[in-house]
Short mmCIF file of C-alpha atoms and ligand atoms in Angstrom, two decimals:
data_model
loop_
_atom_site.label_atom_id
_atom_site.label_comp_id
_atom_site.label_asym_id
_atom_site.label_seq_id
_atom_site.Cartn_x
_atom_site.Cartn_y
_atom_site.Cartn_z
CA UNK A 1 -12.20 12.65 23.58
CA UNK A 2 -12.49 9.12 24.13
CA UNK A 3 -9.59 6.78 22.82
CA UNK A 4 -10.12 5.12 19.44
CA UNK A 5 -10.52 1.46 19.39
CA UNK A 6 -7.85 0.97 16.73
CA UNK A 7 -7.34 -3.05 14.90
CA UNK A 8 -3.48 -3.30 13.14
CA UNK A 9 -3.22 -5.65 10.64
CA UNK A 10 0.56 -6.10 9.85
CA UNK A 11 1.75 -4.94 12.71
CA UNK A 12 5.08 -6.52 12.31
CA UNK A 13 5.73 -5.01 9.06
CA UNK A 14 7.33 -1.44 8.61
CA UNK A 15 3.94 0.75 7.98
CA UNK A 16 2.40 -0.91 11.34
CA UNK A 17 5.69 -0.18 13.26
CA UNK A 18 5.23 3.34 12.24
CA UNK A 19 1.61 3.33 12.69
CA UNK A 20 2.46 2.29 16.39
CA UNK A 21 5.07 5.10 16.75
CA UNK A 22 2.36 7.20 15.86
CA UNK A 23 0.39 5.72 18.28
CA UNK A 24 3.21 6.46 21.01
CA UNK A 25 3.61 9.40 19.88
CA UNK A 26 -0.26 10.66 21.17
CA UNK A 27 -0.85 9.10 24.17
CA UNK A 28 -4.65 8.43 25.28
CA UNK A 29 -5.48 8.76 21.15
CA UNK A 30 -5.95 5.29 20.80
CA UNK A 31 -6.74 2.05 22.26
CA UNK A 32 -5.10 -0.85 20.47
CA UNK A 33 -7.72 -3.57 20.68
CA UNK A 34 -5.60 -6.06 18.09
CA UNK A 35 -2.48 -6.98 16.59
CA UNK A 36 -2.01 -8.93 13.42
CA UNK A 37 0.90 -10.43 11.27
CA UNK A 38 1.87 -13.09 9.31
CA UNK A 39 4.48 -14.76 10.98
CA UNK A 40 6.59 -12.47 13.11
CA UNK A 41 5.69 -14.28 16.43
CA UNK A 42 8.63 -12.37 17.91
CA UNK A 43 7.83 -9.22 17.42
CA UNK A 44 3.98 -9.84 17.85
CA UNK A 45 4.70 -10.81 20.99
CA UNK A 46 6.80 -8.08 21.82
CA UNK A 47 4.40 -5.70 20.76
CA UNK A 48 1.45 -7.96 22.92
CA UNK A 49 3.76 -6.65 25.99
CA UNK A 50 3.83 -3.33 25.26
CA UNK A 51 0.34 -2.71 24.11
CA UNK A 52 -1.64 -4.97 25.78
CA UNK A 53 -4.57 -5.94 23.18
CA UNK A 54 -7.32 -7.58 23.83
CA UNK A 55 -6.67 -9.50 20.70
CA UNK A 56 -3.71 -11.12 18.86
CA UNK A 57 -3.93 -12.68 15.10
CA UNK A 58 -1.06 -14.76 13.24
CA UNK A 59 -1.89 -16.09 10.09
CA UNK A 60 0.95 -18.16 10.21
CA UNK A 61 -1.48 -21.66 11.42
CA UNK A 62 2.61 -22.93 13.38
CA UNK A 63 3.71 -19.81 14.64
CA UNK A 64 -0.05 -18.98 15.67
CA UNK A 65 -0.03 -22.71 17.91
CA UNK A 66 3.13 -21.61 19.63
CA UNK A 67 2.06 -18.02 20.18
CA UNK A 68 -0.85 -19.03 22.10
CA UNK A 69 0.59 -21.48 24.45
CA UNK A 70 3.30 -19.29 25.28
CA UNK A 71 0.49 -16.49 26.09
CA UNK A 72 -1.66 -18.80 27.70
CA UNK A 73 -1.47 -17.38 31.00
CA UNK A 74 -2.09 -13.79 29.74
CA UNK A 75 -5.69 -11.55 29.42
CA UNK A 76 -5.26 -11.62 25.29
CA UNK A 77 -7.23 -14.04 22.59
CA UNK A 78 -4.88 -15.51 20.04
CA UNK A 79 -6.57 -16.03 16.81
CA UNK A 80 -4.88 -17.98 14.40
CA UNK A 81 -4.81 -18.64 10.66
CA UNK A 82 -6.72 -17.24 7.77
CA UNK A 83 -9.78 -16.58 8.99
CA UNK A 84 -7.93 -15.32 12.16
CA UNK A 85 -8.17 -11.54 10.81
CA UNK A 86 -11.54 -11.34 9.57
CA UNK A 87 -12.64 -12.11 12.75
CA UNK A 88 -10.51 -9.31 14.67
CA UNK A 89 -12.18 -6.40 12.04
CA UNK A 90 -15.92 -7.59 12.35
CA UNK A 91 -14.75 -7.20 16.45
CA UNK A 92 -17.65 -5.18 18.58
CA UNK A 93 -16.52 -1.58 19.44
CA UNK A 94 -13.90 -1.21 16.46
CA UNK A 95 -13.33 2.52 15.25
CA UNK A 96 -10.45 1.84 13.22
CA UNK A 97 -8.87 -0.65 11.08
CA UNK A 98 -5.04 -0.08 9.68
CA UNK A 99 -4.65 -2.77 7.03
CA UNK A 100 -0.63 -2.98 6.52
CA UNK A 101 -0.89 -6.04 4.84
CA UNK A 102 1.49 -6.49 1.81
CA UNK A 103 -0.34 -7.73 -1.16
CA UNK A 104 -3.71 -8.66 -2.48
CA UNK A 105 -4.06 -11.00 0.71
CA UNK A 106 -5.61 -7.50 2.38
CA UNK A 107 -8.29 -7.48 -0.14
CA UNK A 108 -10.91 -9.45 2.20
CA UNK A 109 -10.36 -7.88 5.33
CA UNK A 110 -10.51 -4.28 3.39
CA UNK A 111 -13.90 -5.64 2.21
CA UNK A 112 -14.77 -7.01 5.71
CA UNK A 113 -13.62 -3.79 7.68
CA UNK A 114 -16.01 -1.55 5.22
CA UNK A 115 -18.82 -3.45 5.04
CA UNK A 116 -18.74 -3.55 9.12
CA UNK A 117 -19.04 0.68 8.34
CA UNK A 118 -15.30 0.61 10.06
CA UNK A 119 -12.82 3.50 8.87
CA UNK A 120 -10.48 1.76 6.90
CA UNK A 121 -6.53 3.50 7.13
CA UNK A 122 -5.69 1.78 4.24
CA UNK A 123 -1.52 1.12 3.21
CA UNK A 124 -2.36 -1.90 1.71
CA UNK A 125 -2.51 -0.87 -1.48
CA UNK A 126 -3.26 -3.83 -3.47
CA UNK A 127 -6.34 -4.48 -2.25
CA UNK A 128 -7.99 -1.52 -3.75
CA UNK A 129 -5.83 -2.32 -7.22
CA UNK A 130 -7.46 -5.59 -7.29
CA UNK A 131 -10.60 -5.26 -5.82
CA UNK A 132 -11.64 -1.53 -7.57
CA UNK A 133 -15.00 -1.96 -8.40
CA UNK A 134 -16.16 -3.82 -5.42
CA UNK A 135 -15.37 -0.94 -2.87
CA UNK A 136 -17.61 1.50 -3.97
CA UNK A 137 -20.65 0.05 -3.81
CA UNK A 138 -20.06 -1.33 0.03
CA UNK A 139 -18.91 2.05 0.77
CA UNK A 140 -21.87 3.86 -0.16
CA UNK A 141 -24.03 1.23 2.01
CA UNK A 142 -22.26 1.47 4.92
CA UNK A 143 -20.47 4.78 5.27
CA UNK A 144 -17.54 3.97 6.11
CA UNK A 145 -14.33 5.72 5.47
CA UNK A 146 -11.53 5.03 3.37
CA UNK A 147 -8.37 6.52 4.64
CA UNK A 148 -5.51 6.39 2.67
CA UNK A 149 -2.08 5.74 4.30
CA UNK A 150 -0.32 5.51 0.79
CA UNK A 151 2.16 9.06 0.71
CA UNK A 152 0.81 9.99 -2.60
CA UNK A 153 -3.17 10.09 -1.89
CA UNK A 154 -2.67 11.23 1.42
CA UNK A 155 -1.00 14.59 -0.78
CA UNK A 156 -4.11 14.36 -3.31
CA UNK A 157 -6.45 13.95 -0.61
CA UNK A 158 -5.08 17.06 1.34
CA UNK A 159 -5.24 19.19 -2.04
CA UNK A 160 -8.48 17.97 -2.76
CA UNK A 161 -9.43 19.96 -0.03
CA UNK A 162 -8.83 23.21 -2.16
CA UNK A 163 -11.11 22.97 -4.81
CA UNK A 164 -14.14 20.75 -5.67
CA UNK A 165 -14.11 17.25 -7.69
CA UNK A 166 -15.89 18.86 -11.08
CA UNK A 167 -12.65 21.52 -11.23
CA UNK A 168 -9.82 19.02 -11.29
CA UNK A 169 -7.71 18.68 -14.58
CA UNK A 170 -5.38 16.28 -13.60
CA UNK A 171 -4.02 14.09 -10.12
CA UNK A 172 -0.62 14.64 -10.56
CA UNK A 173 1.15 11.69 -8.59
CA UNK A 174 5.08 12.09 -8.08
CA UNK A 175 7.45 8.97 -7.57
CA UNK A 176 11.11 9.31 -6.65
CA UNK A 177 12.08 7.13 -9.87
CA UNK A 178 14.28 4.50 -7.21
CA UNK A 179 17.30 3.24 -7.04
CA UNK A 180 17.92 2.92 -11.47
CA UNK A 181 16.45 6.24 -12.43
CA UNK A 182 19.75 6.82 -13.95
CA UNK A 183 20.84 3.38 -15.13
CA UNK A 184 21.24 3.06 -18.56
CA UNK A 185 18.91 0.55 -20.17
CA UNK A 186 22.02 -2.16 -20.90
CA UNK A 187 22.41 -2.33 -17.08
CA UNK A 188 19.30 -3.59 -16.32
CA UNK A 189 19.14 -7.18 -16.74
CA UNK A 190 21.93 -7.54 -14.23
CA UNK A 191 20.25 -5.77 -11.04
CA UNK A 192 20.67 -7.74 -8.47
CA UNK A 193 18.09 -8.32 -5.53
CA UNK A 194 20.41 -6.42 -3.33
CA UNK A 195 20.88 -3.41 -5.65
CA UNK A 196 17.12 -3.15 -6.40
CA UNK A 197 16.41 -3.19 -2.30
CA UNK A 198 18.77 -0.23 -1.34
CA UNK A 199 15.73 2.56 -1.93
CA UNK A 200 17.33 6.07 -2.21
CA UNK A 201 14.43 7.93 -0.14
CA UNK A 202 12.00 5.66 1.72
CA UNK A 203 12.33 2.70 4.26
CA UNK A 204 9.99 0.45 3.32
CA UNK A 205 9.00 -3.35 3.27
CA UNK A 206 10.87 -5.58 0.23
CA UNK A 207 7.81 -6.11 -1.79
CA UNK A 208 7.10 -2.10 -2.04
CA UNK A 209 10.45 -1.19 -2.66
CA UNK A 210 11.21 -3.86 -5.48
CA UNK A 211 7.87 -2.34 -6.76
CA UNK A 212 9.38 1.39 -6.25
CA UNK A 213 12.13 0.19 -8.73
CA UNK A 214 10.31 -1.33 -11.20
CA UNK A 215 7.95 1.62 -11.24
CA UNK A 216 5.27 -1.08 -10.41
CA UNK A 217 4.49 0.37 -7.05
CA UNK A 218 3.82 4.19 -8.94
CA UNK A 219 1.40 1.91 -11.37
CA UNK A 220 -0.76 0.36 -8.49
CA UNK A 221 -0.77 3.60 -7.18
CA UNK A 222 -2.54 5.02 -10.69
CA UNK A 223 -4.99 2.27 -9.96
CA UNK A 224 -5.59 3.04 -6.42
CA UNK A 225 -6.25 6.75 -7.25
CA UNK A 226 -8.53 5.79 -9.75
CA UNK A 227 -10.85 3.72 -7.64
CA UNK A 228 -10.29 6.17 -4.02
CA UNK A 229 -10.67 9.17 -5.89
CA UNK A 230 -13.19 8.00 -8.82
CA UNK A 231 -11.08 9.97 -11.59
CA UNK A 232 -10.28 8.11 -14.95
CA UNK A 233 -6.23 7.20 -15.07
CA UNK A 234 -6.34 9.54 -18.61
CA UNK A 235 -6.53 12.72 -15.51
CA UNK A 236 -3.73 11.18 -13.71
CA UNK A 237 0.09 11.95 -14.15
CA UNK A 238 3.14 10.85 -13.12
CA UNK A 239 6.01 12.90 -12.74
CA UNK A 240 9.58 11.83 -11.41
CA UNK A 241 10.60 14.05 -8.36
CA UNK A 242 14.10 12.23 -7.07
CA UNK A 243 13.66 14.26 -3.68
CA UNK A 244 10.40 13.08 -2.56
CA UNK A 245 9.19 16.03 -0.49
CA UNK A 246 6.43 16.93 -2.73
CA UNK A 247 4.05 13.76 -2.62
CA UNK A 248 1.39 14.89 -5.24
CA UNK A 249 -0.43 17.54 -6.55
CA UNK A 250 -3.70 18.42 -7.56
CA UNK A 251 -3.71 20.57 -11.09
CA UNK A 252 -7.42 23.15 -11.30
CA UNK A 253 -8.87 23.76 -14.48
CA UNK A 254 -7.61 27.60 -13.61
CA UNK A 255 -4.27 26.20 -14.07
CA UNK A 256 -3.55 26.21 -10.59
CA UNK A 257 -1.98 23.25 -9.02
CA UNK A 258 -2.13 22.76 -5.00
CA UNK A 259 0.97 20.04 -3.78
CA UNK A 260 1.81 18.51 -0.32
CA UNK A 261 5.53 18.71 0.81
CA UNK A 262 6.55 17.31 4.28
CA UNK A 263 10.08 15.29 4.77
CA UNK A 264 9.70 11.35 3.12
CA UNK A 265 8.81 9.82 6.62
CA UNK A 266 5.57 7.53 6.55
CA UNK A 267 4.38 8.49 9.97
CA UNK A 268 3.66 12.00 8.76
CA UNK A 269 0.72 10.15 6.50
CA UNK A 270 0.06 7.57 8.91
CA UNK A 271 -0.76 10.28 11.76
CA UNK A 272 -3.16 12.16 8.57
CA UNK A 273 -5.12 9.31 8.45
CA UNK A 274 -5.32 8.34 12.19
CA UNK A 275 -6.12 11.62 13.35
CA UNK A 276 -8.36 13.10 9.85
CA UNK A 277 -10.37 15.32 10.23
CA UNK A 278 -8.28 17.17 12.42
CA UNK A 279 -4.32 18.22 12.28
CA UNK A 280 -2.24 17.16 15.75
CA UNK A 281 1.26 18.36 16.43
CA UNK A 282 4.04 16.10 14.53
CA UNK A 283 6.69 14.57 16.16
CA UNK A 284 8.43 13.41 13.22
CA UNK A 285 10.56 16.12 11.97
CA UNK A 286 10.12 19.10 9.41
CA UNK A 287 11.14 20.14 6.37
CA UNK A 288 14.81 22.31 6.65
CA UNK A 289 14.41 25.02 4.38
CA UNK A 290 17.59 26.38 4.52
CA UNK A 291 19.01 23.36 3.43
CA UNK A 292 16.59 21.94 1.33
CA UNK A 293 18.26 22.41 -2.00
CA UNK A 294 16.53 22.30 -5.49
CA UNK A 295 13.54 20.16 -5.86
CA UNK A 296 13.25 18.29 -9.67
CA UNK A 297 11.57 17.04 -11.77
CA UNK A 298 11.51 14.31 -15.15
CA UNK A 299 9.13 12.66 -17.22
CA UNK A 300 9.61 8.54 -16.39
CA UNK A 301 10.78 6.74 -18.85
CA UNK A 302 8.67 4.33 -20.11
CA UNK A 303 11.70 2.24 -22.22
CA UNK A 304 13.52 1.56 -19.02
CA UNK A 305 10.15 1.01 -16.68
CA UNK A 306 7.70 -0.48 -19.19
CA UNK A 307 5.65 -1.63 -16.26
CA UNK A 308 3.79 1.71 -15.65
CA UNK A 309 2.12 1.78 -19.15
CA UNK A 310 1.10 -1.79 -18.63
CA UNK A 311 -0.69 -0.73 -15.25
CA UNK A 312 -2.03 2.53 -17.56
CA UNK A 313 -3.56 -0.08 -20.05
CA UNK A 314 -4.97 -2.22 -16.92
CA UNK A 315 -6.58 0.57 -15.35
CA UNK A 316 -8.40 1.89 -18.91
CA UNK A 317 -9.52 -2.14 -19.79
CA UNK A 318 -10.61 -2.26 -15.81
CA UNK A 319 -12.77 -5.55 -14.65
CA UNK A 320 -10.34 -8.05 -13.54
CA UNK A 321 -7.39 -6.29 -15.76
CA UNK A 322 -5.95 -4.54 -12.66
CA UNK A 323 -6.13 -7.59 -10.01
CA UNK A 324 -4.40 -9.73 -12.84
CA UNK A 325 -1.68 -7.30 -13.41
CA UNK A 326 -1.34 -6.90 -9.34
CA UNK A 327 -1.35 -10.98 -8.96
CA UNK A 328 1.61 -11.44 -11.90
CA UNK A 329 3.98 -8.91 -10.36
CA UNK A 330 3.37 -10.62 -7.04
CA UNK A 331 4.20 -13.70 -8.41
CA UNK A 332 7.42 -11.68 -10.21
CA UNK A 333 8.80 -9.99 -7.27
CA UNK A 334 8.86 -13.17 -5.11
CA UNK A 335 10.47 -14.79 -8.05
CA UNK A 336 13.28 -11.66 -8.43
CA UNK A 337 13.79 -12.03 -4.72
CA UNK A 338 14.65 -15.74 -5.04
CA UNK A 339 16.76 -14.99 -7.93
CA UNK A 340 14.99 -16.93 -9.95
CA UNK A 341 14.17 -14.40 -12.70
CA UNK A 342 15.61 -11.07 -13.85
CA UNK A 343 14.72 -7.66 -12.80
CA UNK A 344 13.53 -7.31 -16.48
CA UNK A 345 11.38 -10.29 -16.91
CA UNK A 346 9.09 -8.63 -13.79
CA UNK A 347 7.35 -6.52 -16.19
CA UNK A 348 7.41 -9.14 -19.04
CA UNK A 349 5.94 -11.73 -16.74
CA UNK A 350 2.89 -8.90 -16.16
CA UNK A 351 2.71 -8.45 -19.90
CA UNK A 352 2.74 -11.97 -20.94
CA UNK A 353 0.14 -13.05 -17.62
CA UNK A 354 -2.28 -9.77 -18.58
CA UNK A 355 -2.12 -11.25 -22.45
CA UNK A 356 -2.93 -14.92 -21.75
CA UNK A 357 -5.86 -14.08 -19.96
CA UNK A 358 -9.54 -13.37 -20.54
CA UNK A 359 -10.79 -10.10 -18.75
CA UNK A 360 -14.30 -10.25 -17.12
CA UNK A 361 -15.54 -6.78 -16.89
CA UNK A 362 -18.14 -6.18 -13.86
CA UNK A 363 -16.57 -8.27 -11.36
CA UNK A 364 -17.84 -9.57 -8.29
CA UNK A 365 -16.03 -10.82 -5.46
CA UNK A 366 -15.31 -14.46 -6.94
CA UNK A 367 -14.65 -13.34 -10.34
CA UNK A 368 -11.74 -10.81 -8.62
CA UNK A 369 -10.39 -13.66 -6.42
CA UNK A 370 -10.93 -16.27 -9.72
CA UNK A 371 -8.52 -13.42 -11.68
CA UNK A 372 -5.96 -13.14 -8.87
CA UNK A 373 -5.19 -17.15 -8.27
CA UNK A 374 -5.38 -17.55 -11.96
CA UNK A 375 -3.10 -15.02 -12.88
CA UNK A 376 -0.53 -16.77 -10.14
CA UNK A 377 -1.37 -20.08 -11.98
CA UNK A 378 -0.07 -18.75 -15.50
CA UNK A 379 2.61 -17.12 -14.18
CA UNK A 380 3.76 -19.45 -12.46
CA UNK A 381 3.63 -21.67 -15.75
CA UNK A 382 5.59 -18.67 -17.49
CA UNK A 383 8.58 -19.16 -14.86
CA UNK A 384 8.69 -23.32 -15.72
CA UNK A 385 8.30 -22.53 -19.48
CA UNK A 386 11.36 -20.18 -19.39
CA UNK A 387 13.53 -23.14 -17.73
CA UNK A 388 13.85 -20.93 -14.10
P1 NAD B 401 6.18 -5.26 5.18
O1 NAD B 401 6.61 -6.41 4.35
O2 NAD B 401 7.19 -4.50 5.95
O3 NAD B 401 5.05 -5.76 6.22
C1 NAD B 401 3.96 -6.53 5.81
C2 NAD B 401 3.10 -6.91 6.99
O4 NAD B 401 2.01 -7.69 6.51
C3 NAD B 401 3.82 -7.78 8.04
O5 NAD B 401 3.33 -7.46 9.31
C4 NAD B 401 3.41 -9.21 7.67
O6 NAD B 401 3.37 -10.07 8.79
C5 NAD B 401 2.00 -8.97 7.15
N1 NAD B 401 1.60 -9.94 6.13
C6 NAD B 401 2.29 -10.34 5.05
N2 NAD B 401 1.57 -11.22 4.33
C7 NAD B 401 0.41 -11.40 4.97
C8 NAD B 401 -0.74 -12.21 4.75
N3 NAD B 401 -0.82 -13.02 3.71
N4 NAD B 401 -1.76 -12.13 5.63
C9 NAD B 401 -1.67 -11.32 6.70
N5 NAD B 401 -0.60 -10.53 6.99
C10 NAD B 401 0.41 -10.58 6.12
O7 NAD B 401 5.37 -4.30 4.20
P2 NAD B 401 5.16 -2.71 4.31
O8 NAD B 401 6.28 -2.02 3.63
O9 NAD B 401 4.79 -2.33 5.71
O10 NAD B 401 3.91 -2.52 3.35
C11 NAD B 401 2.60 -2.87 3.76
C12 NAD B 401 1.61 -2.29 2.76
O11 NAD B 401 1.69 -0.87 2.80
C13 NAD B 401 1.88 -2.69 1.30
O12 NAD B 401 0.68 -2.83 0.64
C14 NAD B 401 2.63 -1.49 0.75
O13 NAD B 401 2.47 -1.34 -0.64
C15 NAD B 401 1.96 -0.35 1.51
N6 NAD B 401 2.79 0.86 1.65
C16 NAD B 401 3.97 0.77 2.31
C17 NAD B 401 4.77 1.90 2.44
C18 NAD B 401 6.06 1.86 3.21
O14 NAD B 401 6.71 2.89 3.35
N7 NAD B 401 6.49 0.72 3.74
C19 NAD B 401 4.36 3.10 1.87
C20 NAD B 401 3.14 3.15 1.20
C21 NAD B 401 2.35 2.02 1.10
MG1 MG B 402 3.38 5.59 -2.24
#
């Protein structure tokens, strides 16, 4: 088999570090033909040593300058600011695209990689949240492939694979509940940034794990298993399961319900996705039976993580519902991070954004990126109003 041209966008971040251990991990698999981040020139230029693209892209218009004088000398293009990553996914002789992006700031290049026909491993998340309706469509034109990275709907999309789309009852989507399943509701005003970051299962990047506590992250992921998998959020569940080693499940109308289990490590999804439709030998551990202990399970608690049935009610009232609800908790997170707000007004700043505005149902493009900088706008305005 010939190696994959392969294009990583957010290569700095944690899912394109695994997606490059992956990478290691099956030599002659892949070619990487570009490298993308934001700002990390660092470790972009680190990883431009080791792999050797033909391409490099930093967002990042400073960082970018510098990055390309210092690689002047070398074989390797050094695009550099917005348009920089568009460019690297309508590239000639592209396979693959990994979009690792964090937020809806992946929604254009997920657009661009799958109306070039490109398979699109998709992590970013966000981009599908906001951007639902438009995929379809494109998808259907071109052919191309949407792979998802996401733990959760790689699990649904590997028990899809037992039964057909007209016998499914219900996408059953488990979350580990984070680092306050078991806080009582008095505590949670005073989580700090710190306390909200120490995630009691997964590594992951500090936008996705503020939105693992919140429950946020399990509520974009309702959204993006709506849109991948084209079943109404009324047929998908959540269920809290603090040991995440089963990642989903698929319930049959005979009552049957097919799950994934594998060890919480993000390359095991990662290397699904790269390698789909075919299985390759893992390198990345196993489950250990013998010591697995008892796997559990709750029903979230919506008091404590009101966020989830807001992202419920955004994916029923679809249009521009979802990207606005996507865009205010954005806006929220950053806001927690920089102390500026408290861990409970995240979810009250998605309420209060998602209330203000008007939804346009049957979005295009503009009318999705209208929604998004919008719903910044007014939340923005909800942070001055409450004297932060
Ligand atoms: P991260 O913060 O570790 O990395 C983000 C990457 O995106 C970095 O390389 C950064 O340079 C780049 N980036 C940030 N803003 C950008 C912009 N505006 N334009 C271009 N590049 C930009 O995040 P992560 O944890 O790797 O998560 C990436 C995506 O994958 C998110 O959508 C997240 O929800 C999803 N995801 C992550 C995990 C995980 O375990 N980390 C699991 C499932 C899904
Ligand atoms: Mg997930």
């Amino acid at each position: 088999m010939e190696a994959r041209n392969i294009v990583i966008l957010g290569a700095t971040g944690s899912i394109g570090r695994s997606t490059l251990k992956v990478i290691d991990s099956h030599p002659g698999f892949f070619n990487v033909k570009a490298l993308a981040a934001y700002s990390n020139l660092e470790l972009l230029k680190e990883q431009y040593y080791r792999y050797r693209p033909e391409y490099l892209g930093l967002v990042d218009s400073q960082k970018g300058q510098l990055l390309a004088a210092s690689l002047k000398d070398e074989p390797v293009r050094v695009l550099v600011g917005d348009e920089a990553l568009l460019t690297l996914v309508s590239l000639d002789k592209v396979d693959m695209v990994l979009n690792a992006i964090v937020g809806a700031a992946g929604l254009k290049v997920s657009l661009a990689a799958v109306k070039k026909g490109r398979d699109l491993a998709l992590a970013n998340k966000e981009s599908l949240v906001s951007g639902g309706p438009l995929f379809a469509p494109i998808v259907e034109k071109t052919g191309a492939r949407i792979l998802p990275v996401d733990s959760e709907h790689s699990a649904v999309w590997q028990a899809l694979t037992a039964g057909h789309k007209n016998e499914i009852r219900n996408i059953i989507l488990t979350a580990s509940g984070g680092p306050f399943r078991n806080l009582p509701a008095d505590k949670f005003a005073d989580i700090t940034p710190e306390q909200a970051l120490a995630h009691p299962t997964w590594q992951m990047g500090s936008k996705i794990t503020i939105d693992s506590a919140t429950l946020v992250n399990k509520g974009l992921e309702v959204i993006e298993a709506v849109v991948l998998f084209q079943v109404p959020a009324d047929k998908i569940k959540v269920v809290i399961h603090p040991q995440s080693v089963i990642h989903s499940m698929v319930e049959y109308i005979d009552s049957s319900v097919i799950a994934q289990l594998s060890i919480p490590d993000m390359c095991l999804p990662i290397t699904y996705a790269l390698f789909w439709p075919h299985r390759v030998t893992s390198a990345f551990g196993q489950i250990d039976w013998d010591n697995l202990g008892p796997l559990t399970f709750e029903k979230p608690d919506n008091k404590r993580f009101p966020a989830l049935e807001l992202a419920y009610q955004a994916a029923q009232t679809g249009g521009t519902a979802p990207a606005i609800f996507n865009a205010a908790n954005e806006v929220a997170v950053e806001a927690f991070l920089n102390r500026t707000i408290k861990f409970t007004d995240i979810s009250d700043m998605i309420y209060n954004t998602l209330k203000k505005m008007n939804i346009v149902t049957n979005p295009g493009l503009e009318d999705i990126l209208e929604a998004d900088s919008q719903a910044r706008e007014v939340s923005l305005s909800i942070l001055e109003k409450k004297g932060c």
